[in-house]
Coordinates of N, CA and C in Angstrom, one line a residue:
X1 N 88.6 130.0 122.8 CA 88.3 128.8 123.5 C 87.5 127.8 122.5
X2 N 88.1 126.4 122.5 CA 87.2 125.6 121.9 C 86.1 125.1 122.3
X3 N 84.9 125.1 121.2 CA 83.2 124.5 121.5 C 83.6 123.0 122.1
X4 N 82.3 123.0 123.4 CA 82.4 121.8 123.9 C 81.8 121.0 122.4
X5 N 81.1 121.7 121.7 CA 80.0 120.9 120.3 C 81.1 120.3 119.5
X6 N 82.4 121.1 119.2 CA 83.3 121.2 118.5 C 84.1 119.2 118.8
X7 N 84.7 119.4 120.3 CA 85.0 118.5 120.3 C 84.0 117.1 120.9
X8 N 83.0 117.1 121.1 CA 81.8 116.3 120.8 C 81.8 115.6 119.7
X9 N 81.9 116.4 118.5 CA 82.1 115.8 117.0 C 83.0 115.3 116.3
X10 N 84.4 115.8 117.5 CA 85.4 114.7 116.8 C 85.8 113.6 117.7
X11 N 85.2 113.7 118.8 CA 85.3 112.2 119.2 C 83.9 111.6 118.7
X12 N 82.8 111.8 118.2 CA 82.0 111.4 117.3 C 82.7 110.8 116.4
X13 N 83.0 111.3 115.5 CA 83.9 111.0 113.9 C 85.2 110.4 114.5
X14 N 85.5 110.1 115.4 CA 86.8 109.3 115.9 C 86.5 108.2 115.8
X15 N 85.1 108.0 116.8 CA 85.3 107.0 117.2 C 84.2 106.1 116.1
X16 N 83.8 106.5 115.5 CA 82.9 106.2 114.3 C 84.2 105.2 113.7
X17 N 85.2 106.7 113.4 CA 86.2 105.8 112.1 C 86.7 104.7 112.7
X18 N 87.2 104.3 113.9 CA 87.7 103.2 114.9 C 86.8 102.0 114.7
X19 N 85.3 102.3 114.6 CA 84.7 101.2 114.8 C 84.6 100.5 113.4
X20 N 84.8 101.6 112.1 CA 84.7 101.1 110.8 C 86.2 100.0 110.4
X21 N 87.3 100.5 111.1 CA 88.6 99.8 111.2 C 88.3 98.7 111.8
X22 N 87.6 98.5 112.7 CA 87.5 97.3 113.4 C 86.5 96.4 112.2
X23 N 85.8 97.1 111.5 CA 85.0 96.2 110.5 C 85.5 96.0 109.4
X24 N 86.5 96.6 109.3 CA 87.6 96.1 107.9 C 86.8 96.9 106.7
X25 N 86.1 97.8 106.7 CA 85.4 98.8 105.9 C 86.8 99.9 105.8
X26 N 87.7 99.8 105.2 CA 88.8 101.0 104.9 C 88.2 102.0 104.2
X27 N 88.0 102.0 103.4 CA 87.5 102.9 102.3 C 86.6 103.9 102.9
X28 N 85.7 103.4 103.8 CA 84.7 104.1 104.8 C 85.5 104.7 106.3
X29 N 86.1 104.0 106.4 CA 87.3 104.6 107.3 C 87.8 105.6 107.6
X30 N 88.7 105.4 106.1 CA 89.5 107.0 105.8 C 88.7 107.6 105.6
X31 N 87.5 108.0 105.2 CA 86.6 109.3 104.7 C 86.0 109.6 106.5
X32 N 86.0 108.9 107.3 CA 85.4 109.0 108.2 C 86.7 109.8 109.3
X33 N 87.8 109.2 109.4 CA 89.1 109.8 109.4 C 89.2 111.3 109.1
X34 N 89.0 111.2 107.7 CA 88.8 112.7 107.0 C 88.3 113.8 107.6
X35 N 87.0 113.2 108.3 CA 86.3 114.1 108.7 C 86.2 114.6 110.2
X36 N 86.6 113.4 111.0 CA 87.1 113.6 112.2 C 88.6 114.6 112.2
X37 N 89.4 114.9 111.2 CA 90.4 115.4 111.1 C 90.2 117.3 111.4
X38 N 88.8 116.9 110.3 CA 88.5 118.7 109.9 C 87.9 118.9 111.5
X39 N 87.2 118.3 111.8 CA 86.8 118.7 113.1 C 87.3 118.5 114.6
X40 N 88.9 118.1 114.5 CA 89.7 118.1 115.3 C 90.2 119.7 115.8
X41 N 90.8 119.2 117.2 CA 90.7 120.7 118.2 C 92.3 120.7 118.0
X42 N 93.0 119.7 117.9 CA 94.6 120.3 118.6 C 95.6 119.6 117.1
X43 N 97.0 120.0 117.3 CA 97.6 119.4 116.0 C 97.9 118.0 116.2
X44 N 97.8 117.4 117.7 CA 97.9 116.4 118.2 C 96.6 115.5 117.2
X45 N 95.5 115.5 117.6 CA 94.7 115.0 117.0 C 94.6 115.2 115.5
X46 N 94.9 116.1 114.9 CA 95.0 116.2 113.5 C 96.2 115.2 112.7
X47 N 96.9 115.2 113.8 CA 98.1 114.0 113.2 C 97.7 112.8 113.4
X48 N 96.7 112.5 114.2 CA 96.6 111.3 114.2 C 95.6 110.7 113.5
X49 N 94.9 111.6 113.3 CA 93.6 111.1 112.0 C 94.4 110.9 110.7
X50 N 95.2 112.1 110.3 CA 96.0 111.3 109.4 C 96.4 110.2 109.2
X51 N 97.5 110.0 109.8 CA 97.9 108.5 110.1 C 97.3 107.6 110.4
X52 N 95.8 107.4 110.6 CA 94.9 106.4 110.6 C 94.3 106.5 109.4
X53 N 93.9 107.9 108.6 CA 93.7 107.8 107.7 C 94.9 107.2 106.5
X54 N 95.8 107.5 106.2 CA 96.9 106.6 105.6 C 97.0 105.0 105.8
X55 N 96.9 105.0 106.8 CA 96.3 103.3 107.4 C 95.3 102.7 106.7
X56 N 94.4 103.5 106.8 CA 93.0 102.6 106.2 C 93.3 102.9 104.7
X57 N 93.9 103.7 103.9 CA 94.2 103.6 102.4 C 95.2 102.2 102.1
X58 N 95.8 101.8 103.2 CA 97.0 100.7 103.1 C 96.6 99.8 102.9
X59 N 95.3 99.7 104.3 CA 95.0 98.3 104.7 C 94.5 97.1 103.8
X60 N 94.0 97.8 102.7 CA 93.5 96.8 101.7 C 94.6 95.8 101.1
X61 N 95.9 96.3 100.8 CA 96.2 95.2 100.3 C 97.2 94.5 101.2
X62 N 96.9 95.1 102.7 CA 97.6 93.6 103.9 C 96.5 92.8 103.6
X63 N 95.2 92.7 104.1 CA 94.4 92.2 103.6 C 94.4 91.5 102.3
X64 N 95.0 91.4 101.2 CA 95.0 91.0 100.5 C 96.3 89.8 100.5
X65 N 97.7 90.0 101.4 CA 98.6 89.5 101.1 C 98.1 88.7 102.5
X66 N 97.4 88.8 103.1 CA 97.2 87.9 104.3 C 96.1 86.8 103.9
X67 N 94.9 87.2 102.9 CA 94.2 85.7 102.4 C 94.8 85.1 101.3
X68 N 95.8 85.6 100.8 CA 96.5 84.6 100.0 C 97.1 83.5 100.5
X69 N 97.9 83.5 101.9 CA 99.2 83.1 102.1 C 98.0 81.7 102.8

């Protein structure tokens, strides 16, 4: 059985990394991603920190083709 503490801490580190996306902090993101990943309960949610984590490694340079234009 999984700790209720267990998943406490990854919707902690979820929702942490969510709010750093929302602040255009990527770099802090993905490590925050990272971490919500390791403390993820199901392979559902480990997939999807990934792929937010890969996101926040990207985002930097949409951000960069978006203040150029």
């Amino acid at each position: 059985m999984i700790s209720q503490a267990k998943k406490a801490k990854y919707q902690e580190c979820a929702e942490a990394a969510a709010e750093l996306e929302r602040q255009r902090c990527w770099g802090t993101a993905a490590e925050a991603w990272e971490e919500a990943f390791y403390h993820a309960t199901s392979p559902v949610n480990r997939e999807w920190c990934k792929r937010r984590q890969q996101f926040c490694l990207r985002a930097p340079r949409w951000d960069q083709h978006r203040e150029a234009a």
